[in-house]
PDB file of C-alpha atoms in Angstrom:
ATOM      1  CA  MET A   6       4.008 -29.213  -6.975  1.00  0.00           C
ATOM      2  CA  ILE A   7       5.345 -29.025 -10.521  1.00  0.00           C
ATOM      3  CA  ALA A   8       7.983 -26.299 -10.439  1.00  0.00           C
ATOM      4  CA  CYS A   9      10.094 -24.269  -8.060  1.00  0.00           C
ATOM      5  CA  LEU A  10      11.766 -20.959  -8.947  1.00  0.00           C
ATOM      6  CA  GLU A  11      14.202 -19.220  -6.640  1.00  0.00           C
ATOM      7  CA  ARG A  12      16.100 -15.952  -6.660  1.00  0.00           C
ATOM      8  CA  ILE A  13      18.432 -14.305  -4.140  1.00  0.00           C
ATOM      9  CA  VAL A  14      18.070 -10.523  -4.085  1.00  0.00           C
ATOM     10  CA  GLN A  15      20.319  -8.311  -2.189  1.00  0.00           C
ATOM     11  CA  ASP A  16     -12.370  29.948   6.785  1.00  0.00           C
ATOM     12  CA  THR A  17     -14.437  31.579   4.342  1.00  0.00           C
ATOM     13  CA  ASP A  18     -18.163  31.367   3.562  1.00  0.00           C
ATOM     14  CA  ALA A  19     -18.243  28.359   1.323  1.00  0.00           C
ATOM     15  CA  ASP A  20     -21.686  29.178  -0.119  1.00  0.00           C
ATOM     16  CA  SER A  21     -20.118  32.219  -1.782  1.00  0.00           C
ATOM     17  CA  ILE A  22     -17.626  30.096  -3.738  1.00  0.00           C
ATOM     18  CA  PRO A  23     -18.411  30.353  -7.450  1.00  0.00           C
ATOM     19  CA  ASP A  24     -18.475  27.071  -9.321  1.00  0.00           C
ATOM     20  CA  ASP A  25     -16.797  28.394 -12.449  1.00  0.00           C
ATOM     21  CA  ASP A  26     -13.982  30.658 -11.307  1.00  0.00           C
ATOM     22  CA  VAL A  27     -10.904  28.857 -10.072  1.00  0.00           C
ATOM     23  CA  SER A  28      -8.957  32.025  -9.331  1.00  0.00           C
ATOM     24  CA  THR A  29     -11.749  33.361  -7.139  1.00  0.00           C
ATOM     25  CA  LEU A  30     -12.052  29.945  -5.577  1.00  0.00           C
ATOM     26  CA  SER A  31      -8.374  29.996  -4.666  1.00  0.00           C
ATOM     27  CA  GLU A  32      -8.698  33.417  -3.059  1.00  0.00           C
ATOM     28  CA  SER A  33     -11.797  32.367  -1.151  1.00  0.00           C
ATOM     29  CA  LEU A  34     -10.167  29.278   0.321  1.00  0.00           C
ATOM     30  CA  ASP A  35      -6.888  31.088   1.037  1.00  0.00           C
ATOM     31  CA  LEU A  36      -4.757  28.026   0.355  1.00  0.00           C
ATOM     32  CA  GLN A  37      -0.988  27.765   0.347  1.00  0.00           C
ATOM     33  CA  GLY A  38      -1.245  25.117  -2.332  1.00  0.00           C
ATOM     34  CA  THR A  39      -2.670  25.379  -5.832  1.00  0.00           C
ATOM     35  CA  ILE A  40      -6.011  24.799  -7.519  1.00  0.00           C
ATOM     36  CA  GLU A  41      -6.511  23.539 -11.054  1.00  0.00           C
ATOM     37  CA  SER A  42      -9.685  23.438 -13.104  1.00  0.00           C
ATOM     38  CA  GLY A  43     -11.453  20.112 -13.141  1.00  0.00           C
ATOM     39  CA  GLY A  44     -11.828  18.128 -16.319  1.00  0.00           C
ATOM     40  CA  ILE A  45     -13.288  14.765 -17.223  1.00  0.00           C
ATOM     41  CA  THR A  46     -10.156  13.860 -19.183  1.00  0.00           C
ATOM     42  CA  GLY A  47      -7.743  15.009 -16.485  1.00  0.00           C
ATOM     43  CA  VAL A  48      -6.186  12.966 -13.716  1.00  0.00           C
ATOM     44  CA  ALA A  49      -8.938  13.967 -11.268  1.00  0.00           C
ATOM     45  CA  GLY A  50     -11.691  12.712 -13.561  1.00  0.00           C
ATOM     46  CA  LYS A  51     -10.704   9.050 -13.584  1.00  0.00           C
ATOM     47  CA  ASP A  52      -9.186   6.299 -11.487  1.00  0.00           C
ATOM     48  CA  PHE A  53      -7.529   2.922 -11.906  1.00  0.00           C
ATOM     49  CA  GLY A  54     -10.849   1.068 -11.978  1.00  0.00           C
ATOM     50  CA  GLY A  55     -11.764   2.790 -15.216  1.00  0.00           C
ATOM     51  CA  LEU A  56     -15.503   2.294 -14.683  1.00  0.00           C
ATOM     52  CA  TYR A  57     -16.429   5.931 -14.200  1.00  0.00           C
ATOM     53  CA  SER A  58     -15.391   9.315 -15.556  1.00  0.00           C
ATOM     54  CA  VAL A  59     -16.683  12.457 -13.905  1.00  0.00           C
ATOM     55  CA  LYS A  60     -15.886  16.153 -14.030  1.00  0.00           C
ATOM     56  CA  PRO A  61     -14.794  17.667 -10.714  1.00  0.00           C
ATOM     57  CA  LEU A  62     -15.101  21.362  -9.974  1.00  0.00           C
ATOM     58  CA  ALA A  63     -11.422  21.592  -9.156  1.00  0.00           C
ATOM     59  CA  LEU A  64      -8.285  19.611  -8.419  1.00  0.00           C
ATOM     60  CA  ILE A  65      -6.725  20.802  -5.168  1.00  0.00           C
ATOM     61  CA  LYS A  66      -2.988  20.357  -4.655  1.00  0.00           C
ATOM     62  CA  PRO A  67      -2.614  21.151  -0.966  1.00  0.00           C
ATOM     63  CA  PHE A  68       0.587  22.411   0.582  1.00  0.00           C
ATOM     64  CA  GLY A  69      -0.179  20.723   3.894  1.00  0.00           C
ATOM     65  CA  THR A  70      -2.807  19.492   6.292  1.00  0.00           C
ATOM     66  CA  GLU A  71      -4.183  22.982   6.915  1.00  0.00           C
ATOM     67  CA  ASP A  72      -5.071  23.317   3.227  1.00  0.00           C
ATOM     68  CA  ILE A  73      -6.911  19.996   3.302  1.00  0.00           C
ATOM     69  CA  ALA A  74      -8.819  21.068   6.403  1.00  0.00           C
ATOM     70  CA  ARG A  75      -9.853  24.348   4.749  1.00  0.00           C
ATOM     71  CA  VAL A  76     -11.185  22.562   1.677  1.00  0.00           C
ATOM     72  CA  VAL A  77     -13.139  19.982   3.670  1.00  0.00           C
ATOM     73  CA  ASN A  78     -14.502  22.630   6.034  1.00  0.00           C
ATOM     74  CA  ALA A  79     -15.658  24.776   3.116  1.00  0.00           C
ATOM     75  CA  ALA A  80     -17.390  21.854   1.432  1.00  0.00           C
ATOM     76  CA  SER A  81     -19.039  20.769   4.698  1.00  0.00           C
ATOM     77  CA  ARG A  82     -20.812  24.125   4.913  1.00  0.00           C
ATOM     78  CA  THR A  83     -22.473  23.799   1.540  1.00  0.00           C
ATOM     79  CA  SER A  84     -25.321  21.630   0.374  1.00  0.00           C
ATOM     80  CA  HIS A  85     -23.767  20.631  -2.923  1.00  0.00           C
ATOM     81  CA  LEU A  86     -19.979  20.312  -2.772  1.00  0.00           C
ATOM     82  CA  THR A  87     -18.333  16.962  -2.167  1.00  0.00           C
ATOM     83  CA  VAL A  88     -14.695  16.110  -1.514  1.00  0.00           C
ATOM     84  CA  ALA A  89     -12.604  13.096  -2.508  1.00  0.00           C
ATOM     85  CA  ALA A  90      -9.022  12.393  -1.496  1.00  0.00           C
ATOM     86  CA  ARG A  91      -6.955  10.972  -4.340  1.00  0.00           C
ATOM     87  CA  GLY A  92      -3.726   9.142  -3.620  1.00  0.00           C
ATOM     88  CA  ASN A  93      -2.267   7.411  -6.656  1.00  0.00           C
ATOM     89  CA  GLY A  94      -5.701   6.780  -8.134  1.00  0.00           C
ATOM     90  CA  HIS A  95      -5.800   3.020  -7.535  1.00  0.00           C
ATOM     91  CA  SER A  96      -9.390   3.031  -6.353  1.00  0.00           C
ATOM     92  CA  ILE A  97     -12.486   1.570  -7.955  1.00  0.00           C
ATOM     93  CA  ASN A  98     -16.089   2.667  -8.476  1.00  0.00           C
ATOM     94  CA  GLY A  99     -15.080   6.310  -8.575  1.00  0.00           C
ATOM     95  CA  GLN A 100     -13.999   6.495  -4.931  1.00  0.00           C
ATOM     96  CA  ALA A 101     -11.190   8.948  -5.753  1.00  0.00           C
ATOM     97  CA  MET A 102     -13.451  11.247  -7.769  1.00  0.00           C
ATOM     98  CA  ALA A 103     -15.940  13.982  -6.899  1.00  0.00           C
ATOM     99  CA  ASP A 104     -18.515  14.857  -9.559  1.00  0.00           C
ATOM    100  CA  GLY A 105     -18.783  18.633  -9.456  1.00  0.00           C
ATOM    101  CA  GLY A 106     -16.759  18.736  -6.243  1.00  0.00           C
ATOM    102  CA  PHE A 107     -13.194  18.957  -4.990  1.00  0.00           C
ATOM    103  CA  VAL A 108     -10.571  16.277  -5.626  1.00  0.00           C
ATOM    104  CA  ILE A 109      -7.624  16.610  -3.236  1.00  0.00           C
ATOM    105  CA  ASP A 110      -4.347  15.406  -4.714  1.00  0.00           C
ATOM    106  CA  MET A 111      -2.674  13.843  -1.666  1.00  0.00           C
ATOM    107  CA  ARG A 112       0.546  13.234  -3.593  1.00  0.00           C
ATOM    108  CA  SER A 113       1.421  16.919  -3.238  1.00  0.00           C
ATOM    109  CA  THR A 114       1.870  16.353   0.520  1.00  0.00           C
ATOM    110  CA  GLU A 115       4.236  13.383   0.275  1.00  0.00           C
ATOM    111  CA  GLU A 116       7.240  15.248   1.701  1.00  0.00           C
ATOM    112  CA  ASN A 117       5.396  16.835   4.627  1.00  0.00           C
ATOM    113  CA  HIS A 118       6.260  14.121   7.125  1.00  0.00           C
ATOM    114  CA  PHE A 119       9.234  11.796   7.383  1.00  0.00           C
ATOM    115  CA  LYS A 120      10.462  11.519  10.933  1.00  0.00           C
ATOM    116  CA  PRO A 121      11.948   8.423  12.628  1.00  0.00           C
ATOM    117  CA  LEU A 122      11.111   7.809  16.272  1.00  0.00           C
ATOM    118  CA  THR A 123      12.155   5.333  18.945  1.00  0.00           C
ATOM    119  CA  ILE A 124       9.546   4.756  21.636  1.00  0.00           C
ATOM    120  CA  ASP A 125      10.188   2.282  24.452  1.00  0.00           C
ATOM    121  CA  GLY A 126      12.896   0.670  22.357  1.00  0.00           C
ATOM    122  CA  SER A 127      10.670   0.179  19.290  1.00  0.00           C
ATOM    123  CA  HIS A 128      11.175   1.918  15.962  1.00  0.00           C
ATOM    124  CA  TYR A 129       8.563   3.960  14.094  1.00  0.00           C
ATOM    125  CA  ILE A 130       8.369   6.413  11.222  1.00  0.00           C
ATOM    126  CA  ASP A 131       5.942   9.315  10.887  1.00  0.00           C
ATOM    127  CA  VAL A 132       5.045   9.620   7.197  1.00  0.00           C
ATOM    128  CA  SER A 133       2.635  11.633   5.111  1.00  0.00           C
ATOM    129  CA  GLY A 134      -0.637  10.082   4.030  1.00  0.00           C
ATOM    130  CA  GLY A 135       0.276  11.100   0.485  1.00  0.00           C
ATOM    131  CA  ALA A 136       3.630   9.311   0.444  1.00  0.00           C
ATOM    132  CA  LEU A 137       4.058   6.193  -1.684  1.00  0.00           C
ATOM    133  CA  TRP A 138       4.941   3.002   0.187  1.00  0.00           C
ATOM    134  CA  GLU A 139       7.781   2.347  -2.239  1.00  0.00           C
ATOM    135  CA  ASP A 140       9.405   5.643  -1.265  1.00  0.00           C
ATOM    136  CA  VAL A 141       8.841   5.020   2.446  1.00  0.00           C
ATOM    137  CA  LEU A 142      10.440   1.579   2.129  1.00  0.00           C
ATOM    138  CA  LYS A 143      13.440   2.800   0.119  1.00  0.00           C
ATOM    139  CA  ARG A 144      14.167   5.713   2.434  1.00  0.00           C
ATOM    140  CA  CYS A 145      13.780   3.680   5.627  1.00  0.00           C
ATOM    141  CA  VAL A 146      16.097   0.941   4.372  1.00  0.00           C
ATOM    142  CA  SER A 147      18.746   3.239   2.866  1.00  0.00           C
ATOM    143  CA  MET A 148      18.794   5.723   5.751  1.00  0.00           C
ATOM    144  CA  PHE A 149      18.105   3.604   8.826  1.00  0.00           C
ATOM    145  CA  ARG A 150      18.357  -0.078   7.754  1.00  0.00           C
ATOM    146  CA  LEU A 151      14.747  -0.428   8.894  1.00  0.00           C
ATOM    147  CA  ALA A 152      11.576  -1.408   7.026  1.00  0.00           C
ATOM    148  CA  PRO A 153       7.820  -1.376   7.629  1.00  0.00           C
ATOM    149  CA  ARG A 154       6.658  -4.693   9.049  1.00  0.00           C
ATOM    150  CA  SER A 155       3.828  -5.074   6.539  1.00  0.00           C
ATOM    151  CA  TRP A 156       3.237  -3.719   3.044  1.00  0.00           C
ATOM    152  CA  THR A 157       1.398  -4.502  -0.164  1.00  0.00           C
ATOM    153  CA  ASP A 158       2.690  -6.323  -3.263  1.00  0.00           C
ATOM    154  CA  TYR A 159       2.269  -3.224  -5.394  1.00  0.00           C
ATOM    155  CA  LEU A 160       4.111  -0.419  -3.645  1.00  0.00           C
ATOM    156  CA  SER A 161       3.095   2.552  -5.832  1.00  0.00           C
ATOM    157  CA  LEU A 162       0.175   3.193  -3.492  1.00  0.00           C
ATOM    158  CA  THR A 163      -0.141   5.917  -0.894  1.00  0.00           C
ATOM    159  CA  VAL A 164       0.072   5.353   2.838  1.00  0.00           C
ATOM    160  CA  GLY A 165      -3.313   6.932   3.441  1.00  0.00           C
ATOM    161  CA  GLY A 166      -4.856   4.982   0.579  1.00  0.00           C
ATOM    162  CA  THR A 167      -3.962   1.493   1.796  1.00  0.00           C
ATOM    163  CA  LEU A 168      -4.611   2.348   5.451  1.00  0.00           C
ATOM    164  CA  SER A 169      -8.102   3.420   4.405  1.00  0.00           C
ATOM    165  CA  ASN A 170      -8.627  -0.122   3.115  1.00  0.00           C
ATOM    166  CA  ALA A 171      -6.481  -2.639   5.012  1.00  0.00           C
ATOM    167  CA  GLY A 172      -3.149  -3.144   3.297  1.00  0.00           C
ATOM    168  CA  VAL A 173      -2.909  -6.914   2.993  1.00  0.00           C
ATOM    169  CA  SER A 174       0.486  -8.416   2.307  1.00  0.00           C
ATOM    170  CA  GLY A 175       2.590 -11.550   2.378  1.00  0.00           C
ATOM    171  CA  GLN A 176       3.599 -10.569   5.938  1.00  0.00           C
ATOM    172  CA  ALA A 177       0.001 -10.250   7.144  1.00  0.00           C
ATOM    173  CA  PHE A 178      -0.067 -13.837   8.436  1.00  0.00           C
ATOM    174  CA  ARG A 179       2.586 -12.839  10.978  1.00  0.00           C
ATOM    175  CA  PHE A 180       2.146  -9.109  11.627  1.00  0.00           C
ATOM    176  CA  GLY A 181      -1.382  -8.469  10.416  1.00  0.00           C
ATOM    177  CA  PRO A 182      -2.344  -6.036   7.630  1.00  0.00           C
ATOM    178  CA  GLN A 183      -0.894  -2.535   7.432  1.00  0.00           C
ATOM    179  CA  THR A 184      -3.784  -1.230   9.547  1.00  0.00           C
ATOM    180  CA  SER A 185      -2.477  -3.364  12.431  1.00  0.00           C
ATOM    181  CA  ASN A 186       0.966  -1.786  12.210  1.00  0.00           C
ATOM    182  CA  VAL A 187       0.021   1.847  12.817  1.00  0.00           C
ATOM    183  CA  THR A 188      -0.019   3.424  16.280  1.00  0.00           C
ATOM    184  CA  GLU A 189      -1.082   6.999  15.549  1.00  0.00           C
ATOM    185  CA  LEU A 190      -2.873   8.979  12.849  1.00  0.00           C
ATOM    186  CA  GLU A 191      -3.465  12.591  12.003  1.00  0.00           C
ATOM    187  CA  VAL A 192      -6.889  12.855  10.371  1.00  0.00           C
ATOM    188  CA  VAL A 193      -8.918  15.662   8.816  1.00  0.00           C
ATOM    189  CA  THR A 194     -12.498  14.906   9.800  1.00  0.00           C
ATOM    190  CA  GLY A 195     -15.631  15.577   7.764  1.00  0.00           C
ATOM    191  CA  LYS A 196     -15.998  18.957   9.470  1.00  0.00           C
ATOM    192  CA  GLY A 197     -12.489  19.985   8.519  1.00  0.00           C
ATOM    193  CA  GLU A 198     -10.998  19.473  11.972  1.00  0.00           C
ATOM    194  CA  ILE A 199      -7.387  18.288  12.272  1.00  0.00           C
ATOM    195  CA  THR A 200      -7.354  15.510  14.875  1.00  0.00           C
ATOM    196  CA  VAL A 201      -4.568  13.285  16.195  1.00  0.00           C
ATOM    197  CA  CYS A 202      -5.828   9.859  17.213  1.00  0.00           C
ATOM    198  CA  SER A 203      -4.529   6.520  18.496  1.00  0.00           C
ATOM    199  CA  GLU A 204      -5.749   3.497  20.445  1.00  0.00           C
ATOM    200  CA  THR A 205      -5.953   5.643  23.580  1.00  0.00           C
ATOM    201  CA  GLN A 206      -6.618   9.120  22.127  1.00  0.00           C
ATOM    202  CA  ASN A 207      -9.764   9.673  20.040  1.00  0.00           C
ATOM    203  CA  SER A 208      -9.838   5.907  19.636  1.00  0.00           C
ATOM    204  CA  GLU A 209     -13.171   5.752  17.792  1.00  0.00           C
ATOM    205  CA  LEU A 210     -11.802   7.937  15.019  1.00  0.00           C
ATOM    206  CA  PHE A 211      -8.548   5.958  14.976  1.00  0.00           C
ATOM    207  CA  PHE A 212     -10.222   2.598  14.455  1.00  0.00           C
ATOM    208  CA  GLY A 213     -12.847   4.113  12.161  1.00  0.00           C
ATOM    209  CA  ALA A 214     -10.318   5.770   9.868  1.00  0.00           C
ATOM    210  CA  LEU A 215      -8.246   2.572   9.567  1.00  0.00           C
ATOM    211  CA  GLY A 216     -10.090   0.556   6.948  1.00  0.00           C
ATOM    212  CA  GLY A 217     -12.859   3.157   6.804  1.00  0.00           C
ATOM    213  CA  LEU A 218     -12.570   3.760   3.034  1.00  0.00           C
ATOM    214  CA  GLY A 219     -12.060   7.463   3.698  1.00  0.00           C
ATOM    215  CA  GLN A 220     -15.612   7.931   4.922  1.00  0.00           C
ATOM    216  CA  LEU A 221     -14.641   9.132   8.410  1.00  0.00           C
ATOM    217  CA  GLY A 222     -11.775  11.394   7.463  1.00  0.00           C
ATOM    218  CA  ILE A 223      -8.653  11.905   5.377  1.00  0.00           C
ATOM    219  CA  ILE A 224      -5.441  10.400   6.764  1.00  0.00           C
ATOM    220  CA  THR A 225      -2.716  13.038   6.510  1.00  0.00           C
ATOM    221  CA  ARG A 226      -0.054  11.413   8.712  1.00  0.00           C
ATOM    222  CA  ALA A 227       0.568   7.912  10.019  1.00  0.00           C
ATOM    223  CA  ARG A 228       2.992   6.501  12.568  1.00  0.00           C
ATOM    224  CA  VAL A 229       4.141   3.172  11.147  1.00  0.00           C
ATOM    225  CA  LYS A 230       5.941   0.374  12.990  1.00  0.00           C
ATOM    226  CA  LEU A 231       9.386  -0.564  11.683  1.00  0.00           C
ATOM    227  CA  GLN A 232      11.687  -3.535  12.085  1.00  0.00           C
ATOM    228  CA  PRO A 233      15.307  -4.263  11.072  1.00  0.00           C
ATOM    229  CA  ALA A 234      15.565  -4.771   7.313  1.00  0.00           C
ATOM    230  CA  PRO A 235      17.107  -8.058   6.128  1.00  0.00           C
ATOM    231  CA  ASP A 236      20.479  -7.955   4.403  1.00  0.00           C
ATOM    232  CA  MET A 237      19.433 -10.533   1.833  1.00  0.00           C
ATOM    233  CA  VAL A 238      16.232 -12.283   0.788  1.00  0.00           C
ATOM    234  CA  SER A 239      15.653 -15.657  -0.784  1.00  0.00           C
ATOM    235  CA  TRP A 240      12.619 -15.290  -3.025  1.00  0.00           C
ATOM    236  CA  ILE A 241      10.842 -18.441  -4.253  1.00  0.00           C
ATOM    237  CA  ARG A 242       7.796 -19.247  -6.369  1.00  0.00           C
ATOM    238  CA  VAL A 243       6.281 -22.713  -6.295  1.00  0.00           C
ATOM    239  CA  VAL A 244       3.706 -23.683  -8.945  1.00  0.00           C
ATOM    240  CA  TYR A 245       0.861 -26.179  -8.451  1.00  0.00           C
ATOM    241  CA  THR A 246      -1.788 -27.767 -10.645  1.00  0.00           C
ATOM    242  CA  GLU A 247      -4.035 -28.914  -7.789  1.00  0.00           C
ATOM    243  CA  PHE A 248      -5.885 -26.376  -5.661  1.00  0.00           C
ATOM    244  CA  GLU A 249      -6.086 -28.717  -2.660  1.00  0.00           C
ATOM    245  CA  GLU A 250      -2.308 -29.215  -2.597  1.00  0.00           C
ATOM    246  CA  PHE A 251      -1.742 -25.492  -3.042  1.00  0.00           C
ATOM    247  CA  THR A 252      -4.022 -24.504  -0.141  1.00  0.00           C
ATOM    248  CA  ARG A 253      -2.716 -27.285   2.105  1.00  0.00           C
ATOM    249  CA  ASP A 254       0.854 -26.043   1.788  1.00  0.00           C
ATOM    250  CA  ALA A 255      -0.188 -22.415   2.230  1.00  0.00           C
ATOM    251  CA  GLU A 256      -2.127 -23.178   5.408  1.00  0.00           C
ATOM    252  CA  PHE A 257       0.787 -25.169   6.784  1.00  0.00           C
ATOM    253  CA  LEU A 258       3.300 -22.375   6.171  1.00  0.00           C
ATOM    254  CA  VAL A 259       1.229 -19.580   7.719  1.00  0.00           C
ATOM    255  CA  THR A 260       0.547 -21.579  10.880  1.00  0.00           C
ATOM    256  CA  GLN A 261       4.203 -22.178  11.737  1.00  0.00           C
ATOM    257  CA  GLU A 262       5.978 -20.227  14.471  1.00  0.00           C
ATOM    258  CA  GLU A 263       8.326 -17.393  13.595  1.00  0.00           C
ATOM    259  CA  GLY A 264      11.739 -18.820  12.780  1.00  0.00           C
ATOM    260  CA  GLU A 265      10.185 -22.120  11.682  1.00  0.00           C
ATOM    261  CA  SER A 266       8.753 -20.905   8.372  1.00  0.00           C
ATOM    262  CA  PHE A 267       9.144 -18.209   5.736  1.00  0.00           C
ATOM    263  CA  ASP A 268       8.933 -14.501   6.468  1.00  0.00           C
ATOM    264  CA  TYR A 269       6.614 -13.824   3.542  1.00  0.00           C
ATOM    265  CA  VAL A 270       3.857 -16.130   2.255  1.00  0.00           C
ATOM    266  CA  GLU A 271       1.090 -15.499  -0.227  1.00  0.00           C
ATOM    267  CA  GLY A 272      -0.542 -17.186  -3.174  1.00  0.00           C
ATOM    268  CA  PHE A 273      -2.108 -16.295  -6.489  1.00  0.00           C
ATOM    269  CA  VAL A 274      -3.725 -17.867  -9.535  1.00  0.00           C
ATOM    270  CA  PHE A 275      -2.472 -17.481 -13.105  1.00  0.00           C
ATOM    271  CA  SER A 276      -3.577 -18.639 -16.535  1.00  0.00           C
ATOM    272  CA  ASN A 277      -2.321 -21.940 -17.918  1.00  0.00           C
ATOM    273  CA  SER A 278      -1.345 -20.289 -21.193  1.00  0.00           C
ATOM    274  CA  ASP A 279       1.386 -18.259 -22.858  1.00  0.00           C
ATOM    275  CA  ASP A 280      -0.434 -14.977 -22.177  1.00  0.00           C
ATOM    276  CA  PRO A 281       2.440 -12.536 -21.421  1.00  0.00           C
ATOM    277  CA  ILE A 282       0.443 -10.738 -18.729  1.00  0.00           C
ATOM    278  CA  ASN A 283      -1.511 -13.484 -16.978  1.00  0.00           C
ATOM    279  CA  GLY A 284       0.129 -16.709 -18.117  1.00  0.00           C
ATOM    280  CA  TRP A 285       3.444 -18.569 -17.823  1.00  0.00           C
ATOM    281  CA  PRO A 286       5.654 -15.555 -18.774  1.00  0.00           C
ATOM    282  CA  SER A 287       4.380 -13.694 -15.707  1.00  0.00           C
ATOM    283  CA  ILE A 288       5.768 -16.277 -13.264  1.00  0.00           C
ATOM    284  CA  PRO A 289       9.601 -16.126 -13.556  1.00  0.00           C
ATOM    285  CA  LEU A 290      11.363 -13.831 -11.104  1.00  0.00           C
ATOM    286  CA  ASP A 291      13.896 -12.696 -13.710  1.00  0.00           C
ATOM    287  CA  PRO A 292      14.914 -13.530 -17.319  1.00  0.00           C
ATOM    288  CA  ASP A 293      17.310 -16.240 -16.112  1.00  0.00           C
ATOM    289  CA  HIS A 294      14.460 -18.299 -14.633  1.00  0.00           C
ATOM    290  CA  GLU A 295      12.112 -19.289 -17.426  1.00  0.00           C
ATOM    291  CA  PHE A 296       8.998 -21.299 -16.706  1.00  0.00           C
ATOM    292  CA  ASN A 297       9.014 -24.554 -18.657  1.00  0.00           C
ATOM    293  CA  PRO A 298       5.440 -25.540 -19.588  1.00  0.00           C
ATOM    294  CA  ALA A 299       6.681 -29.038 -20.391  1.00  0.00           C
ATOM    295  CA  TYR A 300       6.403 -29.782 -16.666  1.00  0.00           C
ATOM    296  CA  ILE A 301       2.651 -29.169 -16.736  1.00  0.00           C
ATOM    297  CA  PRO A 302       0.759 -32.481 -16.816  1.00  0.00           C
ATOM    298  CA  GLN A 303      -1.899 -33.032 -19.458  1.00  0.00           C
ATOM    299  CA  THR A 304      -4.523 -33.255 -16.727  1.00  0.00           C
ATOM    300  CA  ALA A 305      -3.925 -29.651 -15.593  1.00  0.00           C
ATOM    301  CA  GLY A 306      -6.835 -27.256 -15.836  1.00  0.00           C
ATOM    302  CA  SER A 307      -7.105 -23.786 -17.355  1.00  0.00           C
ATOM    303  CA  VAL A 308      -5.506 -22.140 -14.319  1.00  0.00           C
ATOM    304  CA  LEU A 309      -2.470 -22.893 -12.192  1.00  0.00           C
ATOM    305  CA  TYR A 310      -1.643 -21.859  -8.643  1.00  0.00           C
ATOM    306  CA  CYS A 311       1.481 -20.264  -7.252  1.00  0.00           C
ATOM    307  CA  LEU A 312       2.850 -19.857  -3.750  1.00  0.00           C
ATOM    308  CA  GLU A 313       5.254 -16.948  -3.411  1.00  0.00           C
ATOM    309  CA  VAL A 314       7.482 -17.117  -0.336  1.00  0.00           C
ATOM    310  CA  ALA A 315      10.550 -15.297   0.944  1.00  0.00           C
ATOM    311  CA  LEU A 316      13.105 -15.951   3.658  1.00  0.00           C
ATOM    312  CA  HIS A 317      15.127 -13.147   5.246  1.00  0.00           C
ATOM    313  CA  TYR A 318      18.825 -13.436   6.011  1.00  0.00           C
ATOM    314  CA  ARG A 319      21.336 -11.362   7.965  1.00  0.00           C
ATOM    315  CA  ASN A 320      24.964 -10.843   7.047  1.00  0.00           C
ATOM    316  CA  SER A 321      25.803 -12.577  10.318  1.00  0.00           C
ATOM    317  CA  ASP A 322      24.149 -15.823   9.175  1.00  0.00           C
ATOM    318  CA  HIS A 323      26.563 -18.623   8.320  1.00  0.00           C
ATOM    319  CA  PRO A 324      26.860 -19.159   4.524  1.00  0.00           C
ATOM    320  CA  SER A 325      25.805 -22.779   4.894  1.00  0.00           C
ATOM    321  CA  THR A 326      22.556 -21.627   6.465  1.00  0.00           C
ATOM    322  CA  VAL A 327      21.823 -19.421   3.479  1.00  0.00           C
ATOM    323  CA  ASP A 328      22.621 -22.257   1.086  1.00  0.00           C
ATOM    324  CA  THR A 329      20.678 -25.045   2.728  1.00  0.00           C
ATOM    325  CA  VAL A 330      17.827 -23.689   4.820  1.00  0.00           C
ATOM    326  CA  ASN A 331      15.340 -23.886   1.967  1.00  0.00           C
TER     327      ASN A 331
END
């Protein structure tokens, strides 16, 4: 270990749909939402991966789940139309695009579901598949003092998007990925059917949709497990030059019992350089904690390793505990 940084932070015949007339297309599908012409330079023609650019027939901005079902059902009854659900576009290999087909903008449904529930003493939130995790987290904490048990580092991703992959986080060592913290889904299947599923109801669809890369259906609603949000968090980054030491400490931390270790543990690699994006400047938690490269030994390689950990506190914790537990 060469450095330690810490911060405290408080139904229509689809074959009759013309490929070049969006207004007629809208009338044919009878949607409550809107339809925009597709374009290779528009938002529907690209994604975060940047490897592909395609021209969709149309960008669908659904009003709700029924609109999504109508679009998928219409496409399923043709031999040429494809459908892609687009969250915030952070997919790769063109997964959020449909060449000559329909791209469904899931972000237009973000406000459709936001309902807290208490079942058998446990807390949950029903949220839209098009909602961003950052908004779910903010609203749950500010309104209910609750938070999802597991989330991703980058929170400007949609609920349906990460649940279609896995949703790995620094809490996954304790609670599992985001897919392990969902108890119920509403899914539009490939035939355009709206289906509610869980471990006990339509279980094959439930487990297939979670981590299914969107191939078994579009997640329009998810019931997410919540837990009490901490009042304060101690956030620490520890930098290593040796991979073996880095992995040894990481394995030790994630194998400890709850209450005996940190509440958040993950690691990453960064460049041993002054690159502002991938090097030393990317490590400090805030401007008051600069990384001093003078601590790096001459024997260090071209990359360094960082463990990022966090410890949760409650207002009821004794101040001395907050000051000394690390």
